[in-house]
Short mmCIF file of C-alpha atoms and ligand atoms in Angstrom, two decimals:
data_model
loop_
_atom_site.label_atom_id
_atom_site.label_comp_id
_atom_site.label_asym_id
_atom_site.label_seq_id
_atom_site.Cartn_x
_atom_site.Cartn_y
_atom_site.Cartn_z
CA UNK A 59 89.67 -101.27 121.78
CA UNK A 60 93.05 -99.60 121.79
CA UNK A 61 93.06 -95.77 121.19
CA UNK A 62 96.11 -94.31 119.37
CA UNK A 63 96.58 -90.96 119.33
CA UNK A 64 98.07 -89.26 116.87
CA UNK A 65 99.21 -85.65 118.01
CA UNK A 66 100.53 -83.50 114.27
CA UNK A 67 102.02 -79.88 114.78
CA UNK A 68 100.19 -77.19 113.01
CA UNK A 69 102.53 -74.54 113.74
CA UNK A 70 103.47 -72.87 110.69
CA UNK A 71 106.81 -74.40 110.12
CA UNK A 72 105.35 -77.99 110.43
CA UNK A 73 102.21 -77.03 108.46
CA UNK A 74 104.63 -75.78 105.37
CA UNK A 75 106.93 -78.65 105.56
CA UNK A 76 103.85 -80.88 105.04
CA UNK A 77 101.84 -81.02 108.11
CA UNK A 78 98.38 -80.77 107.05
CA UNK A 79 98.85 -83.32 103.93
CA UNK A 80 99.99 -85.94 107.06
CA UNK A 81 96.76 -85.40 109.18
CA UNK A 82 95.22 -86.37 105.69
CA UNK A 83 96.97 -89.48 104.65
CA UNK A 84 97.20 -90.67 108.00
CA UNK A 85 93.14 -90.18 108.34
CA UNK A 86 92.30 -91.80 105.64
CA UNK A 87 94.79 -94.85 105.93
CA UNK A 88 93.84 -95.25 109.29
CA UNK A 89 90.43 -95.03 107.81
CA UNK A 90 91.21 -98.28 105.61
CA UNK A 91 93.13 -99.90 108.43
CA UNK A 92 90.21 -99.92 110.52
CA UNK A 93 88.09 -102.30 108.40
CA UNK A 94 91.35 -104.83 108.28
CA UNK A 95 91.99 -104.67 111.68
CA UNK A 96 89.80 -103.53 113.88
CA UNK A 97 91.57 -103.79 117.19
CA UNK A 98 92.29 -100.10 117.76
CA UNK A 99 91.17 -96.65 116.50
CA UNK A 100 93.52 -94.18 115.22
CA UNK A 101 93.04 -90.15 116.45
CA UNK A 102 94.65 -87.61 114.62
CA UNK A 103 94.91 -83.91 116.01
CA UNK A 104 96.42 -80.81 115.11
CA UNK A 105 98.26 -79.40 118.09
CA UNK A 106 99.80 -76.16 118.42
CA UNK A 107 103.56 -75.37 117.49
CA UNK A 108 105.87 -77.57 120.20
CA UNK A 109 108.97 -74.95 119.54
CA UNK A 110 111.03 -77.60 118.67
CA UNK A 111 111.40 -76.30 115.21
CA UNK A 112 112.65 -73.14 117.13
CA UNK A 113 116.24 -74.89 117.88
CA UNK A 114 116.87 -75.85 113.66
CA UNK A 115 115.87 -79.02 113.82
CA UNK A 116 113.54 -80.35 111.11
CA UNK A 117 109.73 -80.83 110.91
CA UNK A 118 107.03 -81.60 110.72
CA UNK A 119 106.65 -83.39 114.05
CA UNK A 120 104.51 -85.38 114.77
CA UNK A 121 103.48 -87.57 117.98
CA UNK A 122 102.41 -91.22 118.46
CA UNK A 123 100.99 -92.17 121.73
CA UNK A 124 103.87 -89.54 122.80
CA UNK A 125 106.65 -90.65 121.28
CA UNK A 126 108.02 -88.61 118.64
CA UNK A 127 108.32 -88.23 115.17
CA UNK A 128 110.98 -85.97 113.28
CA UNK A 129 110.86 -84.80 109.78
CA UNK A 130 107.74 -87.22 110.04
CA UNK A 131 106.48 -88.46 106.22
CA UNK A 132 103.04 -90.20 106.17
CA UNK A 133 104.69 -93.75 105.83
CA UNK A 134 106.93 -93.16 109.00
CA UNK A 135 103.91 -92.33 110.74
CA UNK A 136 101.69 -95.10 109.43
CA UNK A 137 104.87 -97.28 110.80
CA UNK A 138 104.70 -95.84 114.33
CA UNK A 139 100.63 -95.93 114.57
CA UNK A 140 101.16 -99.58 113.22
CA UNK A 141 103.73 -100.65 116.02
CA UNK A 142 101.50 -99.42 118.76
CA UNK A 143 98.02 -101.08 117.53
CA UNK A 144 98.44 -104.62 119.65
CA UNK A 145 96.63 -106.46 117.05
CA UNK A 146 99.58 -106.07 114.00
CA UNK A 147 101.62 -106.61 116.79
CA UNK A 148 99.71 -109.94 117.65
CA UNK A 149 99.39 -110.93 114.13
CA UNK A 150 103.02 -110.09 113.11
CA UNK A 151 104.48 -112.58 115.90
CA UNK B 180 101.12 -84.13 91.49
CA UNK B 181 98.38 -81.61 92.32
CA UNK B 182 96.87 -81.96 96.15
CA UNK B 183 99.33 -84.61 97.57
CA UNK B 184 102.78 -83.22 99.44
CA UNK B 185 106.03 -85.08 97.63
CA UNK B 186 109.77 -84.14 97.95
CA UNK B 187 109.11 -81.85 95.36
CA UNK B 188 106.16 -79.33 97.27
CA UNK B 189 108.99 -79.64 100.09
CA UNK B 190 112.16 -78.73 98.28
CA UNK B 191 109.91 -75.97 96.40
CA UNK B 192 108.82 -74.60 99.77
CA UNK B 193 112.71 -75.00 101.03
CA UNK B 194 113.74 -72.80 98.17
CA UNK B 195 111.14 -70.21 99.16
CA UNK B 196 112.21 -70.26 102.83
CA UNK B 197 115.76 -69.46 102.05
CA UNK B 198 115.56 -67.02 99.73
CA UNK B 199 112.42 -65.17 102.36
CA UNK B 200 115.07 -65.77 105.25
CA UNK B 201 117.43 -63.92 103.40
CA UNK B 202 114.95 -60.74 102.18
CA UNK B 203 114.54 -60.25 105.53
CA UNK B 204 117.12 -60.55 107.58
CA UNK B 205 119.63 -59.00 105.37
CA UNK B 206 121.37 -55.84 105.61
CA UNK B 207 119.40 -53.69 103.16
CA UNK B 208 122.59 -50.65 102.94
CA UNK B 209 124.64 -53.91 101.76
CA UNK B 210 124.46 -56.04 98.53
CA UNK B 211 126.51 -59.47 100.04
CA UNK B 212 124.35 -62.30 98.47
CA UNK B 213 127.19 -64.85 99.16
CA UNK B 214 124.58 -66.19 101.42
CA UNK B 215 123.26 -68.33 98.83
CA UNK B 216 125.96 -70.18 98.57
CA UNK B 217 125.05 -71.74 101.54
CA UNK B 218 121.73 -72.28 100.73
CA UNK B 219 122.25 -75.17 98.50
CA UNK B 220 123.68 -76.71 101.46
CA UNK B 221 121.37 -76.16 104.00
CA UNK B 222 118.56 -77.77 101.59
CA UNK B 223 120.62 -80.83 100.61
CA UNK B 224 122.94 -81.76 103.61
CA UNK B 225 125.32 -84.21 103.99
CA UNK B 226 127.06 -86.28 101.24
CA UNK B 227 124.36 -89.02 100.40
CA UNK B 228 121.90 -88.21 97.71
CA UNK B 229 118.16 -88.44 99.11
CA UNK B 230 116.45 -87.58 95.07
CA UNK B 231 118.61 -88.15 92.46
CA UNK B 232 121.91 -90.17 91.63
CA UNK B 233 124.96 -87.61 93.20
CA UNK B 234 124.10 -84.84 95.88
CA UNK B 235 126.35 -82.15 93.69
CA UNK B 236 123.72 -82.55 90.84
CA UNK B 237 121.30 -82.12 93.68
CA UNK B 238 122.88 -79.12 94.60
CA UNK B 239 123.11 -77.67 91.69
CA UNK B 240 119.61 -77.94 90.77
CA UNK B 241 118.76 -76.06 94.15
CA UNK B 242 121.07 -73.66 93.25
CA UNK B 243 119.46 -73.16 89.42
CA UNK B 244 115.74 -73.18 91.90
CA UNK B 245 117.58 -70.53 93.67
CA UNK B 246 118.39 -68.06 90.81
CA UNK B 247 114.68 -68.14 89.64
CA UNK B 248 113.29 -68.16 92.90
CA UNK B 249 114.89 -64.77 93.23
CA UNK B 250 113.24 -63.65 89.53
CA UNK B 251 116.86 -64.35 88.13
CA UNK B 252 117.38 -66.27 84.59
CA UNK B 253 119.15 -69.78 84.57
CA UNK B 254 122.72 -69.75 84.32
CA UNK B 255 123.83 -71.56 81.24
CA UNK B 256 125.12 -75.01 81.75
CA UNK B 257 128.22 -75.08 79.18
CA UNK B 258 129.36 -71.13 80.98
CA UNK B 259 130.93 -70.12 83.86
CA UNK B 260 128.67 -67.84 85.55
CA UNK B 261 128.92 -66.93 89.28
CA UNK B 262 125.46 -67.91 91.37
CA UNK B 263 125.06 -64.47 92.52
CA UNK B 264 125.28 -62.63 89.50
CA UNK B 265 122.35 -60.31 88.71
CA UNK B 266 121.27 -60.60 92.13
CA UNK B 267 122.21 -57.35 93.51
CA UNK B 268 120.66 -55.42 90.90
CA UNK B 269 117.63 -57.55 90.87
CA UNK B 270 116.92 -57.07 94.75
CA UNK B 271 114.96 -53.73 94.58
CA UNK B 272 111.42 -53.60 94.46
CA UNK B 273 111.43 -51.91 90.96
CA UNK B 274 112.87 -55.51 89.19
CA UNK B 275 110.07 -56.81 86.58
CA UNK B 276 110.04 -60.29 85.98
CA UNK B 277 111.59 -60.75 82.55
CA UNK B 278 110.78 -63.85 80.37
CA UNK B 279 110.97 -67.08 80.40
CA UNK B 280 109.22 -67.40 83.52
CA UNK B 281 108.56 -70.79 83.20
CA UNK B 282 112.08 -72.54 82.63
CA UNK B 283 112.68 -76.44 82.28
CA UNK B 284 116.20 -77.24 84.02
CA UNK B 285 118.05 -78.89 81.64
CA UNK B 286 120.28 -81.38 83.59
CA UNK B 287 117.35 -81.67 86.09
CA UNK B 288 115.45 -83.09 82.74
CA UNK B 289 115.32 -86.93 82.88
CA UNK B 290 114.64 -86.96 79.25
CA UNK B 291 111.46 -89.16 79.48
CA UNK B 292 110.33 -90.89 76.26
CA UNK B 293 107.76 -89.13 74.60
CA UNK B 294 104.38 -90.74 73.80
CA UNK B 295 104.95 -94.56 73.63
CA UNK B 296 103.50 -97.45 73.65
CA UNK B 297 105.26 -100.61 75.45
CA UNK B 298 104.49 -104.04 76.18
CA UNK B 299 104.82 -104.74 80.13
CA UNK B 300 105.51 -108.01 82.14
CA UNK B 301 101.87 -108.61 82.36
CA UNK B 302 102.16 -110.36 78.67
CA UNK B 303 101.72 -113.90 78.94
CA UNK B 304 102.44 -114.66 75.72
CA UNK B 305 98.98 -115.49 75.11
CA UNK B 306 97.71 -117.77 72.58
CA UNK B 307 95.16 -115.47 71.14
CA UNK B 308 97.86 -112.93 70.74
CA UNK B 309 95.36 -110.38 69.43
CA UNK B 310 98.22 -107.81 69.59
CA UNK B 311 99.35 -108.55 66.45
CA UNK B 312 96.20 -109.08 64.79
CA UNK B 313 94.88 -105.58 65.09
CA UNK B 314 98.46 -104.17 64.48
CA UNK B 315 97.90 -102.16 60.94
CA UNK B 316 101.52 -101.61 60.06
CA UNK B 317 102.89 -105.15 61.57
CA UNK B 318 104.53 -103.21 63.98
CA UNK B 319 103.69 -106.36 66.97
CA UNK B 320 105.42 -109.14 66.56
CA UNK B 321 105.15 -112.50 69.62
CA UNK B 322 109.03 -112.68 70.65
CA UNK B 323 110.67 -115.06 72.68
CA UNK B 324 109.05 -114.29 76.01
CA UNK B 325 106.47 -111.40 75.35
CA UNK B 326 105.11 -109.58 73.07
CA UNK B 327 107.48 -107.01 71.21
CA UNK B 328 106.46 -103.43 69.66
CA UNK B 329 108.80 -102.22 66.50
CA UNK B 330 109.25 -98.69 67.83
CA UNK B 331 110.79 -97.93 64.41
CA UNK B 332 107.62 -98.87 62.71
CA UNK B 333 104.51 -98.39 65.51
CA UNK B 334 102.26 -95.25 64.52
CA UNK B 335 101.21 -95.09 68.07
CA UNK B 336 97.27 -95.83 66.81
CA UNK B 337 96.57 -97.68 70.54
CA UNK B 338 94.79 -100.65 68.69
CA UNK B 339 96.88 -103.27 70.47
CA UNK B 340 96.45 -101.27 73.94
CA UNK B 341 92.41 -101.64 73.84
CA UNK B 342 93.18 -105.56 72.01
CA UNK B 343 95.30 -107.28 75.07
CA UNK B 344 93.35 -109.15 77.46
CA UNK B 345 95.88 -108.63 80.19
CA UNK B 346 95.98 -104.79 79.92
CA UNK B 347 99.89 -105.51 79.09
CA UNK B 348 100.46 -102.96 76.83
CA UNK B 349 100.94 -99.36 77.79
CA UNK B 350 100.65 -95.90 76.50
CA UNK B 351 102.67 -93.35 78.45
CA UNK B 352 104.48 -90.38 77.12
CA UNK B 353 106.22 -87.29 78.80
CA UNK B 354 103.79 -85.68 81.95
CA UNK B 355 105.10 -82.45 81.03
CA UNK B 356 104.02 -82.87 77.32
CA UNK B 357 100.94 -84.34 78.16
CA UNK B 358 99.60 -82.01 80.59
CA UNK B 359 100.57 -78.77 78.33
CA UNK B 360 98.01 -77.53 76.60
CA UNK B 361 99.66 -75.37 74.25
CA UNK B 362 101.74 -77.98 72.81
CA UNK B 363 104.46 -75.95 73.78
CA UNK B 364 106.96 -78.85 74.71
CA UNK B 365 109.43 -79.98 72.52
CA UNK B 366 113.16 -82.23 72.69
CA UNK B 367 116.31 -80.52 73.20
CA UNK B 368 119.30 -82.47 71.22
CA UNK B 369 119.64 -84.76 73.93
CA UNK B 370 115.92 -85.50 74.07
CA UNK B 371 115.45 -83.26 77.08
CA UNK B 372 111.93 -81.27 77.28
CA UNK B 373 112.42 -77.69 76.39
CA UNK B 374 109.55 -75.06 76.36
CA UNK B 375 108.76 -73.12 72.85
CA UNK B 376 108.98 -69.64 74.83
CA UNK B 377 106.62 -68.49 71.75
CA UNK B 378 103.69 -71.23 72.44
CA UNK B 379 103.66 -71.06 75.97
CA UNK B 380 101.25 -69.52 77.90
CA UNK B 381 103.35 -69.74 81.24
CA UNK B 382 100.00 -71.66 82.83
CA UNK B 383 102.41 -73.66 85.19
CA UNK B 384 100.66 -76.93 84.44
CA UNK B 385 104.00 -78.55 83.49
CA UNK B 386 105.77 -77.51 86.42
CA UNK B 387 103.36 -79.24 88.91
CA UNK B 388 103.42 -82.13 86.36
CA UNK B 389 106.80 -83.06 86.38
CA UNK B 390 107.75 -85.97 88.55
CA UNK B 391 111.28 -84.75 89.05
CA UNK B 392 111.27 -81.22 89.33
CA UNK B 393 112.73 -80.69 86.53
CA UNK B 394 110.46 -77.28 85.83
CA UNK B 395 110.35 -74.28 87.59
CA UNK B 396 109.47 -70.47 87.60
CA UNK B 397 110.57 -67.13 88.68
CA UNK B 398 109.13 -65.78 91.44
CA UNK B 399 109.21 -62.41 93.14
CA UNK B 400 109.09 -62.77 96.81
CA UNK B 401 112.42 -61.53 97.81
CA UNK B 402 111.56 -57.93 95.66
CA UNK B 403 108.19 -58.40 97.64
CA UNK B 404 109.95 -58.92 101.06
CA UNK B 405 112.13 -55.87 100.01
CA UNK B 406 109.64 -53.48 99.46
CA UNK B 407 107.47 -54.14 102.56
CA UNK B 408 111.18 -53.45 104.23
CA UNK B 409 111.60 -50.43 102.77
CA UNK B 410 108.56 -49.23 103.46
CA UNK B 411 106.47 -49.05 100.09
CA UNK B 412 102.77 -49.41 100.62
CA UNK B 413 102.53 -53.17 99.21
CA UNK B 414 98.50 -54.26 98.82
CA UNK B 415 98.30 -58.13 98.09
CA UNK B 416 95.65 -58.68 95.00
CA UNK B 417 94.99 -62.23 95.71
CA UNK B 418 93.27 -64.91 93.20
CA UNK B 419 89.41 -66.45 94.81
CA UNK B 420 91.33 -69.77 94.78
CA UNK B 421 93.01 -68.19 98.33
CA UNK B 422 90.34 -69.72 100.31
CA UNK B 423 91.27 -73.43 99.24
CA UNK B 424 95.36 -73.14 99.25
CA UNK B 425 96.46 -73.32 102.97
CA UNK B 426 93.87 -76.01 103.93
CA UNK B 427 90.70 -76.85 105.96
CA UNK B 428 92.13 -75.28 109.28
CA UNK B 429 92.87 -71.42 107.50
CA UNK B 430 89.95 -69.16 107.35
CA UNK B 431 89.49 -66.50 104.40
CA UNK B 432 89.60 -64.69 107.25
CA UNK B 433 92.70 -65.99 108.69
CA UNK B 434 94.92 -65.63 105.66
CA UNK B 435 93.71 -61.98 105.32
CA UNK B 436 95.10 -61.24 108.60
CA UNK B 437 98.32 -63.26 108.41
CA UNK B 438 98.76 -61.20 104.97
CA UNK B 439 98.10 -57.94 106.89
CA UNK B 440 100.67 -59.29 109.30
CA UNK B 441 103.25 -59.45 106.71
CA UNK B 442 102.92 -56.21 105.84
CA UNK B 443 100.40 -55.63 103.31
CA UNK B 444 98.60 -52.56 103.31
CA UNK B 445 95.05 -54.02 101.94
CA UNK B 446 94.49 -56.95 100.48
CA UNK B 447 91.85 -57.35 97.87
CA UNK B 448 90.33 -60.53 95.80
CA UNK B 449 90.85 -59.95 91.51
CA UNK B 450 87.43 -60.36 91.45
CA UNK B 451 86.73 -57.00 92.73
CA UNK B 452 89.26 -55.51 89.92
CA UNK B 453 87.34 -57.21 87.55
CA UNK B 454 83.61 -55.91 88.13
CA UNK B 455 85.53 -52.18 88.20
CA UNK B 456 86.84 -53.52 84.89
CA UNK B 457 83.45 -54.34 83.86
CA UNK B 458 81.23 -51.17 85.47
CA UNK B 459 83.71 -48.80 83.55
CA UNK B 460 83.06 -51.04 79.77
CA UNK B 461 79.42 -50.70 80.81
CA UNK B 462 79.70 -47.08 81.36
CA UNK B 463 81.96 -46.75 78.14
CA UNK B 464 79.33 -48.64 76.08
CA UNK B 465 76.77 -46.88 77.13
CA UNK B 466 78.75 -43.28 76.05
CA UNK B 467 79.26 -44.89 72.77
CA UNK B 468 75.37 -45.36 72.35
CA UNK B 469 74.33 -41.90 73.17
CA UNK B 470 76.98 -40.46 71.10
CA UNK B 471 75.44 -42.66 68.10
S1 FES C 679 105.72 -75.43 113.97
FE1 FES C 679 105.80 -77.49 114.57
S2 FES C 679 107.12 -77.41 116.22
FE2 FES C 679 106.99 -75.35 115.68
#
């Protein structure tokens, strides 16, 4: 089984621009996408501040499988985590 | 809206940021607030509209969010009235909040309808119709494709709501309205919500219940910011509900410190206020009874 990991700053910028509400939504989506498609398992962690709000640009940013997410909103990251699980892939084509 | 993070906990917290920025990195011998002016653009960039149907009304509603933000009244819509005005008297630590501190902004107002009931696409025009049936005042009638409610006439009694198979028709009214519970909302001329400043009870409940941001208060964190500057002795009196605002990760113990951090001298739950409040009545009632 695949393993997505899903890396969310919890630095205090990210955490007030929304941070904390994305580790929920995207726990408990990936949660219901687990029972539909069971071909990979979602992680979520908080990480500590990546000073990339330091140079003005926008968060909260978040990570999947490393590649990153600006001014990330749950749906944007549900979109990522889904392009990265090979079976939506699979069952998209 | 409670518990889930919309556009609207963002731009609130964006409002917040700026006018914090500001407290504390201004030049407290000076009174420039021209900074604001900025503001407005910093929170809504560019020229597309990301909320609402022009970015200038955007704007403009950041800028009213501004002015209370800082404890400041609305500007009136219909006046000219510079953005900054009242703000250099109002930045000292000594500024009271005056009232109305929870203000609806008008042209942020979508005018919702209030309490209605409405037939939806799910009609199917059923044969049963039992709409009309249970109508007392005739007020359903079966129209061409649907179902159709005489607005004029409907008492709002939500007989044909419970009667339709197809859960078709709706109730709805204003979330403002509904969620006040000092019936304190009324209709401005042009069937905005306005707040009876003489019902309400400034509870909030309306401003976290409107789906467009259309209600906001005054808050005093840039007289706050200013008097930790300056070098008053600032203790933070904080609600019990503390422990359950800044999420699972942030310990009582770690918003005590980061409060601490900011500059507060001690920082104490209500609560404790409130048994002093009580231990003194106790000691004043029992006064009373020896004295009788
Ligand atoms: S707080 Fe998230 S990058 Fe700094």
């Amino acid at each position: 089984m695949d393993k997505i990991i899903v890396e969310v700053c919890a630095g205090t910028h990210c955490t007030m621009m929304g941070a904390m509400n994305i580790m929920d939504a995207v726990a408990s989506l990936s949660e219901i996408r687990k029972d539909m498609e069971p071909c990979c398992e979602v992680e979520v962690r908080p990480i500590k501040c990546m000073d990339l709000c330091k140079n003005g640009s926008q968060g909260p940013f978040v990570t999947v499988n490393g590649a990153l997410v600006e001014r990330a909103e749950s749906d944007a990251v549900m979109a990522a985590i889904m392009q990265h699980c090979s079976g939506h892939r699979k069952a998209g084509e | 809206m409670r518990g889930i993070f919309t556009p609207i906990t963002k731009i609130r917290r964006q409002v917040f940021t700026e006018v914090a920025r500001y407290a504390y990195e201004r030049d407290l011998t000076q009174s420039d607030f021209n900074y604001f002016y900025e503001s407005s653009y910093r929170i809504i960039p560019g020229e597309v509209a990301q909320y609402r149907d022009s970015v200038f009304k955007e704007r403009a509603i950041i800028r009213e969010r501004l002015r209370l933000a800082m404890g400041l009244p609305m500007r009136p819509t219909d006046t000219h009235l510079s953005l900054t005005q009242g703000m250099a008297e109002s930045a000292t630590p000594n500024k009271h909040l005056d009232k109305p501190l929870v203000n609806v902004i008008p042209f942020a107002c979508e005018a919702c309808p209030t309490d209605t009931i409405k037939v939806s696409d799910n009609c199917r025009k059923c044969l049963a119709h039992p709409c009309t049936a249970v109508c007392p005042v005739k007020a359903v009638s079966i129209g061409k494709h649907a179902a159709v409610i005489d607005q004029d006439t409907c008492i709002k009694c939500g007989r044909c709501v419970q009667a339709c198979p197809y859960h078709a028709i709706e109730r709805f009214g204003r979330p403002c309205a509904e969620a006040c519970g000092a019936d304190a909302i009324f209709s401005d001329a042009l069937g905005r919500a306005e707040i009876d400043q003489d019902k309400c009870v400034a509870c909030g409940l309306c401003i976290v219940s409107c789906p467009f941001a259309a209600i906001a208060d005054k808050s005093e964190i840039f007289q706050l910011i200013t008097a930790i500057r300056t070098g008053r002795t600032v203790y933070a009196i904080i609600a019990p509900s503390f422990v359950g605002q800044f999420g699972p990760l942030a310990t009582p113990g770690k918003i005590i410190s980061g409060l601490k951090m900011l500059g507060m001298a001690r920082v104490v739950e209500v609560g404790w206020g409130a048994d002093f409040g009580s231990m003194h009545e106790a000691d004043e009632f029992l006064a009373q009874r020896k004295l009788s």
